[in-house]
Tab-separated table of C-alpha atoms and ligand atoms in Angstrom:
chain	number	residue	atom	x	y	z
A	13	MET	CA	-0.126	-0.281	-0.015
A	14	THR	CA	1.437	3.299	-0.939
A	15	GLY	CA	-0.840	4.833	1.452
A	16	ASP	CA	-3.255	6.219	-0.832
A	17	ALA	CA	-6.810	6.439	0.251
A	18	HIS	CA	-8.213	5.288	-3.182
A	19	PRO	CA	-5.060	2.906	-4.254
A	20	LYS	CA	-6.241	2.804	-8.425
A	21	ARG	CA	-6.841	-0.698	-9.505
A	22	PHE	CA	-3.850	-0.718	-12.642
A	23	LEU	CA	-3.928	-3.536	-15.050
A	24	THR	CA	-1.032	-3.085	-17.946
A	25	VAL	CA	-2.657	-4.175	-21.293
A	26	GLY	CA	-1.163	-5.160	-24.080
A	27	GLY	CA	-2.411	-5.710	-27.879
A	28	ALA	CA	-0.261	-8.316	-29.951
A	29	GLN	CA	-1.022	-6.534	-33.673
A	30	LEU	CA	-0.104	-9.636	-36.289
A	31	GLY	CA	0.694	-8.764	-40.030
A	32	PRO	CA	-0.312	-11.036	-42.924
A	33	ILE	CA	-0.604	-14.520	-42.174
A	34	ALA	CA	-0.499	-16.438	-46.227
A	35	ARG	CA	-2.064	-19.004	-46.774
A	36	SER	CA	0.694	-21.120	-46.715
A	37	GLU	CA	2.283	-19.956	-43.598
A	38	SER	CA	1.725	-22.918	-40.651
A	39	ARG	CA	0.217	-22.436	-37.573
A	40	GLU	CA	3.662	-23.197	-35.831
A	41	ALA	CA	4.787	-20.957	-37.482
A	42	VAL	CA	2.477	-18.678	-36.883
A	43	VAL	CA	2.468	-19.340	-33.070
A	44	GLN	CA	6.395	-18.836	-32.736
A	45	ARG	CA	5.326	-15.322	-34.079
A	46	LEU	CA	2.854	-15.161	-31.225
A	47	LEU	CA	5.441	-16.097	-28.969
A	48	SER	CA	8.068	-13.928	-30.185
A	49	LEU	CA	5.097	-10.897	-29.085
A	50	LEU	CA	4.548	-13.176	-25.573
A	51	ARG	CA	8.050	-12.502	-24.701
A	52	GLN	CA	7.863	-8.547	-25.328
A	53	ALA	CA	5.292	-8.423	-23.791
A	54	ALA	CA	6.666	-10.167	-20.887
A	55	ASP	CA	9.145	-7.958	-20.721
A	56	ALA	CA	7.487	-4.952	-21.266
A	57	GLY	CA	5.819	-5.600	-17.907
A	58	VAL	CA	2.406	-6.743	-19.722
A	59	GLU	CA	0.110	-8.525	-18.058
A	60	LEU	CA	-2.660	-9.012	-20.425
A	61	LEU	CA	-1.899	-9.771	-24.118
A	62	VAL	CA	-4.939	-9.374	-27.118
A	63	PHE	CA	-4.016	-11.135	-30.210
A	64	PRO	CA	-6.247	-10.616	-33.476
A	65	GLU	CA	-9.633	-11.605	-34.885
A	66	LEU	CA	-8.596	-15.451	-36.218
A	67	ALA	CA	-5.370	-15.078	-35.637
A	68	LEU	CA	-3.802	-18.894	-36.324
A	69	THR	CA	-4.096	-18.467	-40.057
A	70	THR	CA	-5.239	-16.417	-42.985
A	71	PHE	CA	-8.345	-14.363	-42.898
A	72	PHE	CA	-9.928	-17.578	-44.719
A	73	PRO	CA	-13.652	-16.118	-45.499
A	74	ARG	CA	-12.072	-14.115	-48.918
A	75	TRP	CA	-12.249	-17.449	-50.508
A	76	HIS	CA	-15.295	-19.553	-51.790
A	77	LEU	CA	-13.828	-22.754	-50.528
A	78	THR	CA	-16.544	-25.939	-50.942
A	79	ASP	CA	-14.637	-28.957	-50.525
A	80	GLN	CA	-15.635	-29.270	-46.553
A	81	ASP	CA	-13.177	-31.229	-45.570
A	82	GLU	CA	-10.757	-28.176	-46.926
A	83	ILE	CA	-12.746	-25.689	-44.556
A	84	ASP	CA	-12.583	-27.212	-41.953
A	85	SER	CA	-9.205	-27.401	-41.387
A	86	PHE	CA	-8.607	-23.661	-41.089
A	87	TYR	CA	-10.482	-24.312	-37.506
A	88	GLU	CA	-9.841	-24.769	-34.096
A	89	THR	CA	-11.649	-28.776	-32.685
A	90	GLU	CA	-10.040	-28.155	-29.518
A	91	MET	CA	-8.067	-25.004	-27.272
A	92	PRO	CA	-5.935	-25.141	-26.606
A	93	SER	CA	-4.410	-28.547	-28.993
A	94	PRO	CA	-1.350	-29.289	-29.464
A	95	VAL	CA	0.082	-27.133	-32.188
A	96	THR	CA	-1.210	-23.973	-29.341
A	97	GLN	CA	0.020	-25.777	-26.294
A	98	PRO	CA	3.130	-23.939	-25.966
A	99	LEU	CA	1.615	-20.170	-26.623
A	100	PHE	CA	-0.836	-21.432	-23.582
A	101	ASP	CA	2.615	-23.346	-22.202
A	102	GLU	CA	4.842	-19.663	-22.682
A	103	ALA	CA	2.170	-17.727	-21.351
A	104	LYS	CA	1.579	-18.858	-17.686
A	105	ALA	CA	5.329	-19.288	-17.504
A	106	LEU	CA	5.648	-16.010	-17.882
A	107	GLY	CA	2.718	-15.068	-15.238
A	108	ILE	CA	0.746	-13.679	-18.689
A	109	GLY	CA	-2.852	-13.677	-19.770
A	110	PHE	CA	-3.745	-13.340	-23.197
A	111	ALA	CA	-6.850	-13.380	-25.500
A	112	LEU	CA	-6.915	-15.373	-28.573
A	113	GLY	CA	-8.675	-15.105	-31.809
A	114	TYR	CA	-9.805	-18.434	-33.456
A	115	ALA	CA	-11.658	-20.277	-35.826
A	116	GLU	CA	-14.216	-22.775	-33.481
A	117	LEU	CA	-15.395	-26.739	-34.339
A	118	VAL	CA	-18.122	-27.672	-32.231
A	119	THR	CA	-19.744	-31.248	-32.687
A	120	ASP	CA	-22.232	-31.483	-29.993
A	121	GLU	CA	-23.049	-34.868	-28.145
A	122	ASP	CA	-25.842	-35.354	-31.137
A	123	GLY	CA	-23.985	-34.829	-34.191
A	124	THR	CA	-24.658	-30.823	-34.358
A	125	VAL	CA	-21.587	-28.963	-35.972
A	126	HIS	CA	-20.868	-25.198	-35.295
A	127	HIS	CA	-18.797	-23.139	-36.622
A	128	TYR	CA	-17.939	-20.507	-34.542
A	129	ASN	CA	-15.832	-17.324	-35.405
A	130	SER	CA	-14.226	-17.105	-31.299
A	131	MET	CA	-12.112	-15.671	-28.477
A	132	VAL	CA	-11.171	-16.949	-25.959
A	133	LEU	CA	-9.901	-15.700	-22.817
A	134	VAL	CA	-7.112	-17.840	-20.603
A	135	GLU	CA	-5.989	-15.875	-16.976
A	136	ARG	CA	-2.356	-15.256	-16.073
A	137	ASP	CA	-2.172	-18.532	-14.443
A	138	GLY	CA	-3.151	-20.214	-17.043
A	139	SER	CA	-7.335	-21.209	-16.227
A	140	LYS	CA	-9.522	-20.563	-18.846
A	141	VAL	CA	-11.930	-17.482	-18.165
A	142	ALA	CA	-14.374	-17.821	-21.000
A	143	THR	CA	-14.656	-18.096	-24.148
A	144	PHE	CA	-16.844	-15.686	-27.261
A	145	ARG	CA	-18.011	-15.789	-29.766
A	146	LYS	CA	-18.579	-13.808	-32.554
A	147	VAL	CA	-22.563	-11.806	-33.002
A	148	HIS	CA	-22.751	-10.297	-35.408
A	149	ILE	CA	-21.318	-11.749	-38.705
A	150	PRO	CA	-21.433	-9.257	-41.362
A	151	GLY	CA	-20.324	-9.720	-45.087
A	152	HIS	CA	-22.908	-12.389	-47.741
A	153	GLU	CA	-23.376	-15.858	-47.819
A	154	THR	CA	-22.909	-17.012	-51.396
A	155	ASN	CA	-20.587	-16.891	-54.303
A	156	GLU	CA	-20.043	-13.260	-55.331
A	157	PRO	CA	-17.952	-13.684	-57.910
A	158	ASP	CA	-17.910	-9.579	-59.342
A	159	ARG	CA	-16.541	-8.721	-56.417
A	160	PRO	CA	-12.246	-8.500	-56.072
A	161	PHE	CA	-12.152	-11.044	-52.999
A	162	GLN	CA	-15.374	-12.644	-51.143
A	163	HIS	CA	-15.763	-11.243	-47.197
A	164	LEU	CA	-18.251	-14.483	-47.127
A	165	GLU	CA	-18.367	-14.743	-42.955
A	166	ARG	CA	-21.469	-15.336	-42.710
A	167	TYR	CA	-21.539	-18.643	-45.560
A	168	TYR	CA	-18.004	-20.198	-42.611
A	169	PHE	CA	-20.068	-18.774	-39.481
A	170	GLU	CA	-23.470	-18.786	-37.595
A	171	PRO	CA	-23.924	-16.135	-34.866
A	172	SER	CA	-22.828	-16.794	-31.148
A	173	PRO	CA	-25.909	-18.813	-28.781
A	174	ASP	CA	-24.611	-16.403	-26.238
A	175	GLY	CA	-24.991	-13.177	-26.893
A	176	PHE	CA	-22.443	-10.553	-25.066
A	177	GLY	CA	-21.042	-11.375	-21.839
A	178	VAL	CA	-18.787	-9.401	-18.746
A	179	TRP	CA	-16.880	-12.114	-16.888
A	180	ARG	CA	-14.615	-11.378	-13.678
A	181	ALA	CA	-11.155	-11.315	-14.527
A	182	PHE	CA	-7.872	-9.604	-14.331
A	183	GLY	CA	-9.056	-7.614	-10.825
A	184	GLY	CA	-11.928	-6.299	-12.826
A	185	LEU	CA	-14.797	-6.638	-15.120
A	186	VAL	CA	-13.721	-7.849	-18.914
A	187	GLY	CA	-15.465	-8.626	-22.172
A	188	MET	CA	-15.172	-9.426	-25.762
A	189	MET	CA	-16.004	-8.282	-29.166
A	190	ILE	CA	-14.672	-9.705	-32.629
A	191	CYS	CA	-14.669	-7.468	-35.331
A	192	ASN	CA	-17.835	-6.343	-36.906
A	193	ASP	CA	-19.519	-6.616	-33.190
A	194	ARG	CA	-17.133	-3.336	-32.538
A	195	ARG	CA	-19.255	-1.012	-34.990
A	196	TRP	CA	-22.957	-1.548	-32.797
A	197	SER	CA	-23.745	0.185	-29.924
A	198	GLU	CA	-25.885	-1.956	-28.631
A	199	THR	CA	-22.670	-4.260	-27.889
A	200	TYR	CA	-20.472	-1.746	-25.853
A	201	ARG	CA	-24.498	-1.221	-23.790
A	202	VAL	CA	-25.177	-4.522	-23.214
A	203	MET	CA	-21.445	-5.274	-21.406
A	204	GLY	CA	-22.116	-1.690	-20.247
A	205	LEU	CA	-24.614	-3.035	-18.227
A	206	GLN	CA	-22.896	-5.860	-16.443
A	207	GLY	CA	-20.745	-2.427	-15.081
A	208	VAL	CA	-17.237	-3.507	-18.000
A	209	GLU	CA	-14.036	-2.366	-17.255
A	210	LEU	CA	-12.947	-3.479	-20.392
A	211	ILE	CA	-13.566	-5.195	-23.663
A	212	LEU	CA	-10.952	-7.055	-25.919
A	213	CYS	CA	-11.717	-6.774	-29.733
A	214	GLY	CA	-9.680	-8.675	-32.434
A	215	TYR	CA	-10.430	-7.567	-36.760
A	216	ASN	CA	-9.654	-8.194	-39.891
A	217	THR	CA	-10.617	-4.892	-41.994
A	218	PRO	CA	-9.783	-4.929	-45.475
A	219	PHE	CA	-10.079	-1.344	-46.699
A	220	HIS	CA	-11.856	-2.576	-49.802
A	221	PHE	CA	-15.912	-2.661	-49.466
A	222	SER	CA	-17.722	-3.519	-52.696
A	223	PRO	CA	-21.477	-2.396	-51.436
A	224	ASP	CA	-19.992	0.882	-51.225
A	225	PRO	CA	-16.112	1.720	-52.027
A	226	GLY	CA	-16.676	5.376	-50.895
A	227	GLN	CA	-15.866	4.108	-47.660
A	228	ASN	CA	-13.053	2.899	-48.098
A	229	PRO	CA	-10.918	5.740	-46.950
A	230	LEU	CA	-12.704	5.959	-44.262
A	231	GLN	CA	-11.901	2.455	-42.958
A	232	GLY	CA	-9.606	3.712	-40.220
A	233	PHE	CA	-11.743	6.650	-39.062
A	234	HIS	CA	-14.730	4.316	-38.689
A	235	ASN	CA	-12.473	2.204	-36.606
A	236	HIS	CA	-11.585	4.537	-33.947
A	237	LEU	CA	-14.401	6.316	-34.334
A	238	VAL	CA	-16.627	3.214	-33.241
A	239	MET	CA	-14.170	2.325	-29.981
A	240	GLN	CA	-13.929	5.718	-28.652
A	241	SER	CA	-17.091	6.231	-28.704
A	242	GLY	CA	-18.018	3.171	-27.514
A	243	ALA	CA	-15.216	3.390	-24.754
A	244	TYR	CA	-16.916	6.658	-23.653
A	245	GLN	CA	-20.818	6.239	-23.550
A	246	ASN	CA	-19.660	2.620	-21.054
A	247	GLY	CA	-16.822	4.420	-18.909
A	248	THR	CA	-14.679	1.373	-20.008
A	249	TRP	CA	-11.786	1.194	-22.331
A	250	VAL	CA	-11.206	-0.581	-25.010
A	251	VAL	CA	-8.331	-2.659	-26.639
A	252	GLY	CA	-8.442	-3.189	-30.386
A	253	VAL	CA	-5.985	-5.395	-32.546
A	254	ALA	CA	-5.860	-6.026	-35.956
A	255	LYS	CA	-4.520	-8.292	-38.274
A	256	GLY	CA	-3.530	-5.660	-41.283
A	257	GLY	CA	-1.381	-5.760	-44.144
A	258	VAL	CA	-1.187	-6.837	-47.342
A	259	GLU	CA	-2.477	-10.953	-47.381
A	260	GLU	CA	-2.848	-12.230	-50.237
A	261	GLY	CA	-3.495	-9.899	-51.716
A	262	VAL	CA	-6.236	-7.911	-50.358
A	263	ASP	CA	-4.907	-5.196	-47.623
A	264	SER	CA	-6.399	-4.646	-44.272
A	265	LEU	CA	-6.728	-1.906	-42.031
A	266	ALA	CA	-4.475	-1.890	-38.711
A	267	GLN	CA	-4.077	0.849	-36.351
A	268	SER	CA	-4.469	-1.056	-33.167
A	269	ALA	CA	-5.291	0.937	-30.218
A	270	ILE	CA	-5.982	0.817	-26.424
A	271	ILE	CA	-8.699	3.271	-25.422
A	272	ALA	CA	-10.017	5.243	-22.066
A	273	PRO	CA	-12.997	5.933	-20.874
A	274	SER	CA	-12.015	9.361	-21.779
A	275	GLY	CA	-12.201	7.869	-25.452
A	276	GLN	CA	-9.327	9.455	-26.014
A	277	ILE	CA	-6.312	6.973	-27.288
A	278	MET	CA	-3.639	6.220	-25.411
A	279	ALA	CA	-1.454	3.477	-28.075
A	280	GLN	CA	-1.254	3.219	-31.367
A	281	ALA	CA	0.113	0.693	-33.413
A	282	LEU	CA	2.788	2.650	-35.957
A	283	THR	CA	2.991	-0.499	-38.164
A	284	THR	CA	0.709	-2.571	-40.455
A	285	ASP	CA	3.327	-5.590	-39.445
A	286	ASP	CA	3.828	-7.507	-36.121
A	287	GLU	CA	3.610	-5.040	-33.109
A	288	LEU	CA	3.255	-4.379	-29.859
A	289	ILE	CA	1.220	-1.753	-27.623
A	290	VAL	CA	0.596	-0.938	-24.607
A	291	ALA	CA	-0.944	1.117	-22.139
A	292	ARG	CA	-0.553	0.821	-18.383
A	293	CYS	CA	-5.199	0.925	-17.404
A	294	ASP	CA	-6.333	1.989	-14.445
A	295	LEU	CA	-10.123	0.086	-13.898
A	296	ASP	CA	-11.222	2.103	-11.999
A	297	TRP	CA	-10.807	5.670	-14.598
A	298	CYS	CA	-14.376	3.922	-15.432
A	299	ASN	CA	-15.662	5.367	-12.303
A	300	ASN	CA	-15.325	8.749	-14.239
A	301	TYR	CA	-18.008	8.221	-15.858
A	302	LYS	CA	-19.933	5.135	-15.191
A	303	ASP	CA	-20.707	7.558	-11.854
A	304	THR	CA	-21.329	10.713	-12.885
A	305	VAL	CA	-22.112	11.487	-16.996
A	306	PHE	CA	-22.870	8.153	-17.652
A	307	ASP	CA	-24.494	7.103	-14.161
A	308	PHE	CA	-26.988	4.262	-16.049
A	309	ASP	CA	-29.456	3.632	-12.957
A	310	HIS	CA	-30.064	7.268	-12.393
A	311	TYR	CA	-29.931	8.856	-15.815
A	312	ARG	CA	-31.336	5.882	-18.019
A	313	MET	CA	-34.896	5.952	-19.837
A	314	PRO	CA	-35.354	2.493	-20.642
A	315	GLU	CA	-38.779	2.572	-21.029
A	316	TYR	CA	-38.106	4.255	-24.276
A	317	TYR	CA	-35.822	1.793	-25.698
A	318	GLY	CA	-37.758	-1.235	-26.321
A	319	ARG	CA	-37.593	-0.814	-30.096
A	320	ILE	CA	-34.148	-1.550	-30.260
A	321	THR	CA	-35.034	-5.130	-28.873
A	322	GLU	CA	-38.204	-5.420	-30.454
A	323	GLN	CA	-38.029	-4.754	-33.852
A	324	ARG	CA	-34.841	-5.664	-36.263
A	325	GLY	CA	-34.879	-3.643	-38.983
A	326	VAL	CA	-35.884	-0.106	-39.919
A	327	ILE	CA	-40.354	0.721	-39.349
A	328	LEU	CA	-40.866	4.361	-40.802
A	329	PRO	CA	-43.033	6.616	-39.230
A	330	GLU	CA	-46.891	6.042	-40.948
A	331	GLU	CA	-47.107	8.908	-43.592
A	332	GLY	CA	-50.004	11.718	-43.439
B	5	CDT	N1	-13.971	-9.170	-39.949
B	5	CDT	C1	-14.869	-8.884	-39.731
B	5	CDT	O1	-15.861	-8.237	-39.535
B	5	CDT	N2	-14.734	-7.734	-40.972
B	5	CDT	C2	-15.471	-6.917	-41.772
B	5	CDT	C3	-15.741	-6.256	-42.931
B	5	CDT	C4	-16.090	-5.142	-43.012
B	5	CDT	S1	-18.407	-5.692	-43.737
B	5	CDT	C5	-18.014	-6.582	-45.131
B	5	CDT	C6	-15.406	-5.338	-40.029
B	5	CDT	O2	-16.927	-5.076	-39.790
B	5	CDT	O3	-14.808	-4.505	-39.615
C-alpha cells in the first residue's frame, strides 16, 4: 500500500497486432510469431495480451471454398491443441494472460456441428476464463464472383448462441467482441449494463468495401470512431487489435489501439506488421464516467428504448 486513500487498480494491457498470414503459413510458424510477441510483452510488463481475430490462419472467408475438409482445416476442434499448447505454456510460465481469436468447430453430443468465430480468454495462471463467439456476422452468404475478393463470413460462421458476457478476471470486469461487433452500439451497451471495464476486440478489416467503396478511405476513421465512442459512452477501456497489411493481395487496416474510458487513444500501432502496443490501464478510471455523466441507474430511460430489442429493422412512421 502506498498510503493512497483510493488505491488504483492498474492493469498493464498489450495489443499484439499481426501483419499478414499467408495461406501457406503453417500454424506452427504463426504460433512462433505469437510467442515472439508474448515475450516482448513480458519484457514490457504486460499482464494481459490481446491477439487479433482469426489469429492462427490467413483470413479464409475471402475465398469461396466448397470442400468441407478443406474448410474445416481452418478451424480448431480443441483449445489448446498440440499446436497452440506452447503458447498456453509460455504464457503461464511468464505469468501473462491472453485473448486469442480463432475459428472454432464444435460438435454437440447429438453430432450437430457448429462453426464459430471465437476468442478465448486465459488468466495469468493458465486457467480459461471464457470463450466468446462473434455475434454480428458480416459479409455475405453466397459466392459473389464480381467482387475482387469475397467476405463470406456468413457462409463460414453462425452467430453466437450466448451473446455478450462480462467476466470477473484480471482484477476487473472483462468482456469481448470480435471485429464487426465493434461497429454496433448495442454491443458496448449490453456489456456496459454488466459493468464492463475492459473490452477486448480483434479485427480483420479490409480497406476495400465492395457494397460502397466510398467508405474505403474512411476505414481508419470508422474503426476508431466506434471504439472511442463505445468506450466513452460506457466508461470502459477498449482494446482493438488488428491483423493488418497486405494478406494474399488484400490490404487490411492496422491502427490497433488501446482506448481509455475518456474515449482518448492511449496507445496506437505505427506499422502494419507484427507490433506490440502497451498501456497501463487504470480500471478505476471507468468510474469517473460510470458514476457521473453515464450513471446508468440515475439517467437512463429504458422505458423509451423498447424498439432496440423489439424490432430488428427500421419501421417508418405512418405517412400523412
Ligand atoms: N472481420 C470482420 O468482421 N470484418 C468486417 C469487414 C466489413 S464487413 C464486410 C468489419 O466490420 O471490419
